[in-house]
Short mmCIF file of C-alpha atoms in Angstrom, two decimals:
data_model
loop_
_atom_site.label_atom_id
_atom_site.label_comp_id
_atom_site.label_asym_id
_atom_site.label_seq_id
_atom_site.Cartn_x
_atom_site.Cartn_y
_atom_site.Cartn_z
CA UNK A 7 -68.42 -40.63 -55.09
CA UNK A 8 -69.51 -43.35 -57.19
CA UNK A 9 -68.14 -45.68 -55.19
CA UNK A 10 -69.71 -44.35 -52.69
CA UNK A 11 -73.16 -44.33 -54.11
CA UNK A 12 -72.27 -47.60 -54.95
CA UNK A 13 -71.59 -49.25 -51.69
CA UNK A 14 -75.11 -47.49 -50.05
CA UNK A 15 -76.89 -48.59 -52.66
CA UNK A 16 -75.78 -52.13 -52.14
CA UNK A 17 -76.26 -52.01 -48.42
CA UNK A 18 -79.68 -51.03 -49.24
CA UNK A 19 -80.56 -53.66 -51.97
CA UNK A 20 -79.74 -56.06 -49.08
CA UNK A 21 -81.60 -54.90 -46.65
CA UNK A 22 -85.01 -54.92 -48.93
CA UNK A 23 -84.09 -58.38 -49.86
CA UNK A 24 -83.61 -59.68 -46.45
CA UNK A 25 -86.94 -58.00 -45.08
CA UNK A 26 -89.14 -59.32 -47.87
CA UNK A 27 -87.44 -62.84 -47.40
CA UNK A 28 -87.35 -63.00 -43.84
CA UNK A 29 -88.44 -66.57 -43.27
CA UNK A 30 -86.73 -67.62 -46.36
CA UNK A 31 -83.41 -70.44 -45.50
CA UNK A 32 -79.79 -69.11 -44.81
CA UNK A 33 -78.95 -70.00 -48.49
CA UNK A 34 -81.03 -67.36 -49.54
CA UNK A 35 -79.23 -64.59 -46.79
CA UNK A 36 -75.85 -65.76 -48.39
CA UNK A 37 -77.59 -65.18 -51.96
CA UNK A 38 -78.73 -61.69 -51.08
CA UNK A 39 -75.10 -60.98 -48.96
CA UNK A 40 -73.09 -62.07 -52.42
CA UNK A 41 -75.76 -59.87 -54.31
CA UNK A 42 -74.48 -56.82 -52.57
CA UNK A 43 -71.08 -57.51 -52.34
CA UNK A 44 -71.11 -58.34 -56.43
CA UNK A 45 -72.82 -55.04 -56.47
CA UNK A 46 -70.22 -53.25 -54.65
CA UNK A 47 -67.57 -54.60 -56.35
CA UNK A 48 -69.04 -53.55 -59.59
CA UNK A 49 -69.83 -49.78 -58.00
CA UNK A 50 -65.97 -49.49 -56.93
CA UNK A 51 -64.59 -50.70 -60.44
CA UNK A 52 -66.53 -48.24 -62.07
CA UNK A 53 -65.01 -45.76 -60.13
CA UNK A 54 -61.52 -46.14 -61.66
CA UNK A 55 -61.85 -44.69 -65.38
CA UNK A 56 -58.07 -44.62 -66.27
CA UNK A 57 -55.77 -47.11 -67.72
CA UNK A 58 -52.86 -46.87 -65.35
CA UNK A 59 -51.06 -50.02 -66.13
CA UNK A 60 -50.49 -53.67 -64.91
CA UNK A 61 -47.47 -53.02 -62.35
CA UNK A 62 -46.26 -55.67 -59.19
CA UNK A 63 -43.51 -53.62 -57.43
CA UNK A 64 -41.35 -54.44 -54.06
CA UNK A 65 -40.57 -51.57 -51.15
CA UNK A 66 -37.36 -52.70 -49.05
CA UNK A 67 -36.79 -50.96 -45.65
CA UNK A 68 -34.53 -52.17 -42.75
CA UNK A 69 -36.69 -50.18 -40.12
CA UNK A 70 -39.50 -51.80 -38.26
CA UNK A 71 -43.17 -51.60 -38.64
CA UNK A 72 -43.67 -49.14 -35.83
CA UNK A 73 -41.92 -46.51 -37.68
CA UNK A 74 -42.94 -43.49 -39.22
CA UNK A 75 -40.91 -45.17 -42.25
CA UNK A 76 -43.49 -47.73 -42.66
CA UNK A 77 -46.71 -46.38 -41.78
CA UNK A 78 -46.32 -43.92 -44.63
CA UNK A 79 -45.19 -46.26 -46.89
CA UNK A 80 -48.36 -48.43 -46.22
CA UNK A 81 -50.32 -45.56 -46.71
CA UNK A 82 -48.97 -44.65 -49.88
CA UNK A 83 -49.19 -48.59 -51.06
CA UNK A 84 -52.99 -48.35 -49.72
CA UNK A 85 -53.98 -45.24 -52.05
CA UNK A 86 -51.89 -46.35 -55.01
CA UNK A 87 -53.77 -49.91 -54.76
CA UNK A 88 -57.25 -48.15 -54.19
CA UNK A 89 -57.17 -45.50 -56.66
CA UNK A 90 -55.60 -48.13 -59.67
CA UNK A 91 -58.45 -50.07 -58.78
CA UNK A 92 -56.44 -52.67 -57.74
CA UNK A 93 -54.05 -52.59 -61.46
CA UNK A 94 -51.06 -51.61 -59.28
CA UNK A 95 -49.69 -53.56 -56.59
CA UNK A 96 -46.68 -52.30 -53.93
CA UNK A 97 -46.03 -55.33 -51.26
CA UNK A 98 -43.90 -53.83 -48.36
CA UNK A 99 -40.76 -55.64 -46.93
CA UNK A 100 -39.83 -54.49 -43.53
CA UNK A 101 -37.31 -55.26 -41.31
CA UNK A 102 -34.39 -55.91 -43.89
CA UNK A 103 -36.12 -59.11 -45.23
CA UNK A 104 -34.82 -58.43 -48.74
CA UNK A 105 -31.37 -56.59 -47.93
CA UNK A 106 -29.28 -54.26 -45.41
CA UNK A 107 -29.13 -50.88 -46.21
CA UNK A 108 -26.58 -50.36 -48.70
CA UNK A 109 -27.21 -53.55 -50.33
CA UNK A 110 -31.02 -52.15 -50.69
CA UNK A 111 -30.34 -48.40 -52.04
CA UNK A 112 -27.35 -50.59 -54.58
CA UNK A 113 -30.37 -52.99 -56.29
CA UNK A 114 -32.55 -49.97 -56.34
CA UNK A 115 -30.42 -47.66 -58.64
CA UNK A 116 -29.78 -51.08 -60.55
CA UNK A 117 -33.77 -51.65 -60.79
CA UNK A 118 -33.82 -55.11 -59.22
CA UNK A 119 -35.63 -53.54 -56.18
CA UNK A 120 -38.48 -50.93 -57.35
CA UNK A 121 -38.92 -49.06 -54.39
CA UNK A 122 -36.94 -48.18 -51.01
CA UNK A 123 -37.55 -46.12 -47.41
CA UNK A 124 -34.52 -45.17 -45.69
CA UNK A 125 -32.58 -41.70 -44.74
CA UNK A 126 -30.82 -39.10 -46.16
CA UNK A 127 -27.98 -40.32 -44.47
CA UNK A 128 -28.05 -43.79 -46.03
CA UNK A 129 -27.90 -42.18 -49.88
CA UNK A 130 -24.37 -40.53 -49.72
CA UNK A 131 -22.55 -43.14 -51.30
CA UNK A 132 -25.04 -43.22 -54.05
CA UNK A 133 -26.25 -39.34 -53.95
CA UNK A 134 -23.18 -37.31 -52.78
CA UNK A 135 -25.34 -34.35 -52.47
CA UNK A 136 -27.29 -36.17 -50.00
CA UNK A 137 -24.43 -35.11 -47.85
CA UNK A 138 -25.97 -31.35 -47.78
CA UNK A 139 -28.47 -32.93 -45.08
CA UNK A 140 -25.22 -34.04 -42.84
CA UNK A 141 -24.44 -30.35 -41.45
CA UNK A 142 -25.47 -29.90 -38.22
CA UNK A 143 -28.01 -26.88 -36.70
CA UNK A 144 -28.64 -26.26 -39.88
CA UNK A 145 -32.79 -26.01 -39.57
CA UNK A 146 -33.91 -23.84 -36.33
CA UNK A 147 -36.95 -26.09 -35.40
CA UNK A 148 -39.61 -28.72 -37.30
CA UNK A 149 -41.63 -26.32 -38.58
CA UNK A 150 -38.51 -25.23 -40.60
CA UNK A 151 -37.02 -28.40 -41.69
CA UNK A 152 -40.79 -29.10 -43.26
CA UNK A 153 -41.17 -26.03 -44.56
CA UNK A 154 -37.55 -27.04 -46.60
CA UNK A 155 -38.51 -30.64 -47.46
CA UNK A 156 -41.65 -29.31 -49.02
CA UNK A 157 -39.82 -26.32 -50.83
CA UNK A 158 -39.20 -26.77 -55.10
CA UNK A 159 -35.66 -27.10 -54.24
CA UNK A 160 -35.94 -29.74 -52.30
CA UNK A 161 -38.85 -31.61 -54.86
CA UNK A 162 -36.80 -30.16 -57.66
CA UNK A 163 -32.81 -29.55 -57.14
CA UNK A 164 -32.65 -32.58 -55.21
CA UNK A 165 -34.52 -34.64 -57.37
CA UNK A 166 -32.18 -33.59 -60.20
CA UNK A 167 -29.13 -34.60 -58.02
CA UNK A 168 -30.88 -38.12 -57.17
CA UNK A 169 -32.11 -38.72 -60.78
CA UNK A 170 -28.36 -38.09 -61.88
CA UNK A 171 -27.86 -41.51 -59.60
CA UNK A 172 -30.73 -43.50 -60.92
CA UNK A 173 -33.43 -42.85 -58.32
CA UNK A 174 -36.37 -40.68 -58.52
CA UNK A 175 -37.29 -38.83 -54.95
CA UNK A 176 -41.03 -39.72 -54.55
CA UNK A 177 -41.01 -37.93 -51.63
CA UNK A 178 -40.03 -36.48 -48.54
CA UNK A 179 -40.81 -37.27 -44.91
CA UNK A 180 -39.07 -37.06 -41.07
CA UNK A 181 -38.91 -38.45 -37.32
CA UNK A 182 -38.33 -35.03 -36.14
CA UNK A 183 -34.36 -34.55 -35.13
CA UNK A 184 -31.77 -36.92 -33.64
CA UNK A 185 -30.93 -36.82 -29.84
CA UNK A 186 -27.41 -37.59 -28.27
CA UNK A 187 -28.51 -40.02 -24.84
CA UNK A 188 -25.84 -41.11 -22.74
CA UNK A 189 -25.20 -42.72 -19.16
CA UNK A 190 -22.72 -39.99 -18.55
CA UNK A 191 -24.53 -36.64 -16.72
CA UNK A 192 -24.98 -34.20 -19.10
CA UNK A 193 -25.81 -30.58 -18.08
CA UNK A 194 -23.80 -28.58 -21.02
CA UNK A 195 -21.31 -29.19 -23.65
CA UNK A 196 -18.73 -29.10 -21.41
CA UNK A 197 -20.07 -32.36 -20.14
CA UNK A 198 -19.84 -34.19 -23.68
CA UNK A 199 -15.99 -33.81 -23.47
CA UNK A 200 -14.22 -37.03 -23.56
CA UNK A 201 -17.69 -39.18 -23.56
CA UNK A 202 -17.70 -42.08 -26.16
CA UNK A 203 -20.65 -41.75 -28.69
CA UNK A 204 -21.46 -44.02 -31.09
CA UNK A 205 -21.84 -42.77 -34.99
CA UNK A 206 -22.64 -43.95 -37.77
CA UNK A 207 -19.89 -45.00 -40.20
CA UNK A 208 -20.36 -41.40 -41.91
CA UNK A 209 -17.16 -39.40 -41.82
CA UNK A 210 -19.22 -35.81 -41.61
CA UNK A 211 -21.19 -37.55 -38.14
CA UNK A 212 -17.82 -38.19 -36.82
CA UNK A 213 -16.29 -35.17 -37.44
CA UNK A 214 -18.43 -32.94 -35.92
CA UNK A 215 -18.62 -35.38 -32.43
CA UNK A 216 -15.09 -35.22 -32.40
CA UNK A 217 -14.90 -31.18 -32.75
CA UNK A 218 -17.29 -31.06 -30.20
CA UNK A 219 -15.08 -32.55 -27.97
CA UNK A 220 -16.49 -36.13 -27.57
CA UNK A 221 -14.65 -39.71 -28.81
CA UNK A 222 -16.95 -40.32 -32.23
CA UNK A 223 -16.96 -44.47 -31.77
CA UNK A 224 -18.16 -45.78 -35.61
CA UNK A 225 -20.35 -48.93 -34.58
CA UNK A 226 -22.94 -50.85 -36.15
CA UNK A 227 -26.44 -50.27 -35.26
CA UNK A 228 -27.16 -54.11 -34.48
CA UNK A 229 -24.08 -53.93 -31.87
CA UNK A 230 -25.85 -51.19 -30.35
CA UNK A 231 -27.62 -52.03 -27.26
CA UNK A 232 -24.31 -54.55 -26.13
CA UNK A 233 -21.82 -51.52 -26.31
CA UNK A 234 -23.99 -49.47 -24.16
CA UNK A 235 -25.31 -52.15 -21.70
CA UNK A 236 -21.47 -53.44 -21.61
CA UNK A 237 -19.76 -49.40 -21.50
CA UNK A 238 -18.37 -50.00 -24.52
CA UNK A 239 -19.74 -46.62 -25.27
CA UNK A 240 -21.22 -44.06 -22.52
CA UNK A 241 -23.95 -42.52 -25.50
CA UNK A 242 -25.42 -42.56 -29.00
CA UNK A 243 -27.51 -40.18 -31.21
CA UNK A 244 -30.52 -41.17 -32.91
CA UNK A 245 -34.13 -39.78 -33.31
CA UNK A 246 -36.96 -40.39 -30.20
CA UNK A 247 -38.38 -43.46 -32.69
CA UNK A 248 -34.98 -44.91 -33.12
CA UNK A 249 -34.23 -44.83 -29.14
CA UNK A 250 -37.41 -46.25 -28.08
CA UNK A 251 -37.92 -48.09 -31.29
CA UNK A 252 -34.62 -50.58 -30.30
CA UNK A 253 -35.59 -49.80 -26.17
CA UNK A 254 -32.04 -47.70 -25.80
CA UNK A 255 -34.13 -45.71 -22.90
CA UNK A 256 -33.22 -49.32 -21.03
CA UNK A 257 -29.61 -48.95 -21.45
CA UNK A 258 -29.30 -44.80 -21.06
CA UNK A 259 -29.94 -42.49 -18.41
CA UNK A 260 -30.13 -39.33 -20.33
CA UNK A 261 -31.42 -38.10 -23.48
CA UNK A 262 -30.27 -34.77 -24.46
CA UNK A 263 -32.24 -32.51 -26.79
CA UNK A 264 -29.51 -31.59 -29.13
CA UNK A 265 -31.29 -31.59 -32.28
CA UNK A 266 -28.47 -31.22 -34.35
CA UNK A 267 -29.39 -33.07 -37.47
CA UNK A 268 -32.81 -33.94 -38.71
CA UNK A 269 -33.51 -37.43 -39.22
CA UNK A 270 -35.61 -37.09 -42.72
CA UNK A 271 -37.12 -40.02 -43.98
CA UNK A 272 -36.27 -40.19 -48.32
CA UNK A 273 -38.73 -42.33 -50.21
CA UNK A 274 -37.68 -43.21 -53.52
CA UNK A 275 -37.64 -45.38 -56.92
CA UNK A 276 -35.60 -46.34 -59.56
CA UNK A 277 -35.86 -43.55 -61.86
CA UNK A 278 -35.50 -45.20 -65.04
CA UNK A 279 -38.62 -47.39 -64.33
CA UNK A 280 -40.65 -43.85 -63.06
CA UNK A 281 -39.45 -41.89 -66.17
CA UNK A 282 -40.87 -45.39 -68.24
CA UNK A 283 -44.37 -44.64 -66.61
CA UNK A 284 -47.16 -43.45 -68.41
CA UNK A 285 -47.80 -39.56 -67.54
CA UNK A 286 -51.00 -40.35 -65.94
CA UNK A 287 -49.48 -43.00 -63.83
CA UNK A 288 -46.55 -40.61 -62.69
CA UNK A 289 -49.37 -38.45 -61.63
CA UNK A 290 -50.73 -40.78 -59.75
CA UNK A 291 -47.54 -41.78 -57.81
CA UNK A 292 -46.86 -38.16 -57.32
CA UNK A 293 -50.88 -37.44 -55.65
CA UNK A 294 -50.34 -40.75 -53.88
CA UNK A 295 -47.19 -39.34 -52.63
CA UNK A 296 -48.37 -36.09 -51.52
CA UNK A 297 -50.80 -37.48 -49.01
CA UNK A 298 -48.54 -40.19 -47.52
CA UNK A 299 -46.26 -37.20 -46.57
CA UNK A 300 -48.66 -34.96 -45.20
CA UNK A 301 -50.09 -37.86 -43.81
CA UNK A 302 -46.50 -38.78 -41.92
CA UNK A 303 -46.28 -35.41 -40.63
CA UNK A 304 -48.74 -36.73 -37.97
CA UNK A 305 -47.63 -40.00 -37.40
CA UNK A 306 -44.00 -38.50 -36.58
CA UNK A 307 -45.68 -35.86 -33.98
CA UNK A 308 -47.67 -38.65 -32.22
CA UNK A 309 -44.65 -40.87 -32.39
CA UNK A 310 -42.41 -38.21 -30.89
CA UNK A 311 -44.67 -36.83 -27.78
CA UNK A 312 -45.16 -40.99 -27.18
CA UNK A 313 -41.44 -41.59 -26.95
CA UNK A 314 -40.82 -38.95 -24.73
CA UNK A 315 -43.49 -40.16 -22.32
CA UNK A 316 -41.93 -43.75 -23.10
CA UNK A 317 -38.45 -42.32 -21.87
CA UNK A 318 -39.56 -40.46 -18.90
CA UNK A 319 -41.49 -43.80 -18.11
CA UNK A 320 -38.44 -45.86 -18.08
CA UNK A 321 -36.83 -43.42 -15.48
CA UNK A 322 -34.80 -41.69 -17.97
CA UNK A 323 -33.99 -37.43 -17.45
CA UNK A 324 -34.57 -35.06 -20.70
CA UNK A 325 -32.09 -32.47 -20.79
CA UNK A 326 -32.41 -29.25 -22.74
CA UNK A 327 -29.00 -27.08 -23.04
CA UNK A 328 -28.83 -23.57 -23.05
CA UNK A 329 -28.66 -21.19 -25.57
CA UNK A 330 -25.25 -20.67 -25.35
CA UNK A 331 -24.61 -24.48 -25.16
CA UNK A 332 -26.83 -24.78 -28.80
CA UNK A 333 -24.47 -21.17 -29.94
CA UNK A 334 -21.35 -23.45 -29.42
CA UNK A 335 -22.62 -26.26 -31.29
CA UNK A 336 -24.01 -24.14 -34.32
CA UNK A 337 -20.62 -23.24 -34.74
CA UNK A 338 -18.54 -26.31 -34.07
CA UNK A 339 -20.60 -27.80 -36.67
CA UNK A 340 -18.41 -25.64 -39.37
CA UNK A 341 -16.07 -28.42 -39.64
CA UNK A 342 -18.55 -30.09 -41.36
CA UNK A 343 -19.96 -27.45 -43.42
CA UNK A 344 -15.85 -26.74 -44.86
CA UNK A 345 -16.12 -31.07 -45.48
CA UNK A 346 -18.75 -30.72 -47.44
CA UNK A 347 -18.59 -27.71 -49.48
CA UNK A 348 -14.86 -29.13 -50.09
CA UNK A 349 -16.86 -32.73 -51.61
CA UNK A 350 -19.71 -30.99 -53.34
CA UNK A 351 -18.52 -27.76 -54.24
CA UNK A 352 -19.26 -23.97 -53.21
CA UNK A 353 -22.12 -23.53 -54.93
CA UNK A 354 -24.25 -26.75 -54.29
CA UNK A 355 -23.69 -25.77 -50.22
CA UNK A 356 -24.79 -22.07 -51.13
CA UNK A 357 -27.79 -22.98 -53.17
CA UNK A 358 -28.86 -25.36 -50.62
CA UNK A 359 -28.11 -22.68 -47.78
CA UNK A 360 -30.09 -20.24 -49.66
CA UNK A 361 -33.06 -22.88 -49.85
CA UNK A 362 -32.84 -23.10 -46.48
CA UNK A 363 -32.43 -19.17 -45.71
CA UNK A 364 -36.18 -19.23 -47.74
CA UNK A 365 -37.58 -22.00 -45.76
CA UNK A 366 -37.23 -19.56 -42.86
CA UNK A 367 -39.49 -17.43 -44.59
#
């Protein structure tokens, strides 16, 4: 508010000064213009009252700018910066400028990167429990998954699991759920078996293709768009922002609604520089935090209804299976759910399970 106040009544002082000077030289118009921007300035650092420290801190991400990733990342870096009054700065490296993905989580539980954006997927060699979010048809729609991510398990238990790994969860996000596309028609499961889809190097992802019935094909992401222009592999799974986000709808002929895993978006630091933070400065990260997500939540929807219409555009055919087609892969995904509860134990799956029984709620 008092910046606010501060701003109008510099507008106003400049105004006043230019009508009572009107004939004066353009010297005097840049006078009165640095007058009110001096006075601004002045209005908007009175507006910050706390001492949240001096702090210079780098966010890696391998995903582009376009992506939901980014945008609230930049938003959070924009209220941090505006509500420090400037004290705390967060430069954003897109794009794997500083490292690959591994590489990037690694120098972020060893502190030499502050801050990272990446997926849940991408933490399970640091945070094993990360590998909860692997099982398939585990949330029924978006509303549910959010309604989880925004739960005190997920902001507490979680946390505890990722602190136990040197990071600290600031928060939470998602680009809705992941897709299978493919060149092969695809009317029903019974169509996926034998088709080649490309995973991720993440032994729950194959698993559960290959119980399915499909060929699980480990690849890496940048030899992507080859192996499916070249039929090296017929398909691929990856959210709507992913697909259009790397122009797969060029290379694919069908995208098929699977939504088997949600692609959440973790943004995180290294928790032994958050636990060295002031309280009032760990406040602030946490408020800061709490808007970027909310604020994603709406960048994702926007991103997802544009990327369908991008699809469709590029002559592409949505497919949505059947309830008994989704019934067969709800339970084919138990392979997975037996992995994990083997790796992480029976009660980390059941406390998660229960967390997400609530979420329902």
């Amino acid at each position: 508010m008092k910046k606010t106040l501060a701003i109008l009544l510099a507008g106003t002082m400049a105004v006043s000064l230019t009508a009572c000077s009107s004939g004066s030289s353009s010297s005097s118009a840049s006078m009165t213009a640095a007058a009110a921007e001096t006075a601004a300035a002045e209005g908007a650092a009175e507006e910050v009252t706390e001492d949240y420290g001096d702090y210079s801190w780098s966010l890696a991400m391998t995903v582009a700018e376009t992506t939901t990733n980014y945008k609230m990342c930049e938003y959070f870096a924009d209220l941090v910066r505006e509500k420090s009054g400037g004290s705390i700065d967060i430069e954003l490296y897109p794009g794997g400028q500083l490292a690959n993905t591994t590489e990037q989580d690694e120098a972020c539980v060893a502190g030499s990167i502050e801050m990272v954006t990446g997926m849940t997927s991408d933490l399970t060699d640091f945070v094993k429990e990360m590998a909860l979010f692997d099982m398939p048809n585990v949330f029924d729609d978006i509303d549910h998954m959010r309604n989880f991510l925004e739960s005190d398990y997920a902001k507490n238990q979680i946390n505890e699991y990722c602190e136990a790994s040197g990071i600290h969860m600031i928060c939470f996000s998602d680009a809705g759920f992941r897709q299978l596309t493919t060149n092969v028609p695809t009317a029903s499961v019974a169509d996926l078996a034998g088709q080649k889809i490309r995973v991720m190097t993440n032994k729950y992802h194959i698993a559960y293709w290959n119980e399915i019935g499909a060929s699980a094909v480990p690849m890496q992401f940048n030899e992507l768009f080859m192996g499916l222009q070249q039929g090296t592999v017929d398909g691929q799974e990856n959210p709507y922002m992913n697909i259009v986000g790397n122009n797969l709808q060029e290379v694919q002929k069908y995208v098929v609604e699977t939504n088997h895993v949600g692609h959440i978006i973790v943004f995180f630091m290294n928790n032994d520089l958050y636990q060295s933070l002031p309280d009032n400065t760990k406040a602030l990260i946490d408020e800061c935090a709490a808007e970027a997500s909310e604020y994603a939540k709406g960048v994702a929807n926007e991103s997802i209804d544009a990327d369908k219409q991008t699809v469709l555009d590029a002559g592409c055919e949505i497919v949505e299976f059947s309830e008994d087609d989704l019934a067969f892969l709800r339970e084919k995904a138990q392979v997975v759910y037996d992995m994990v509860e083997e790796d992480l134990g029976a009660d980390v799956v059941k406390g998660f399970q229960d967390a997400v029984e609530a979420a329902r709620q």
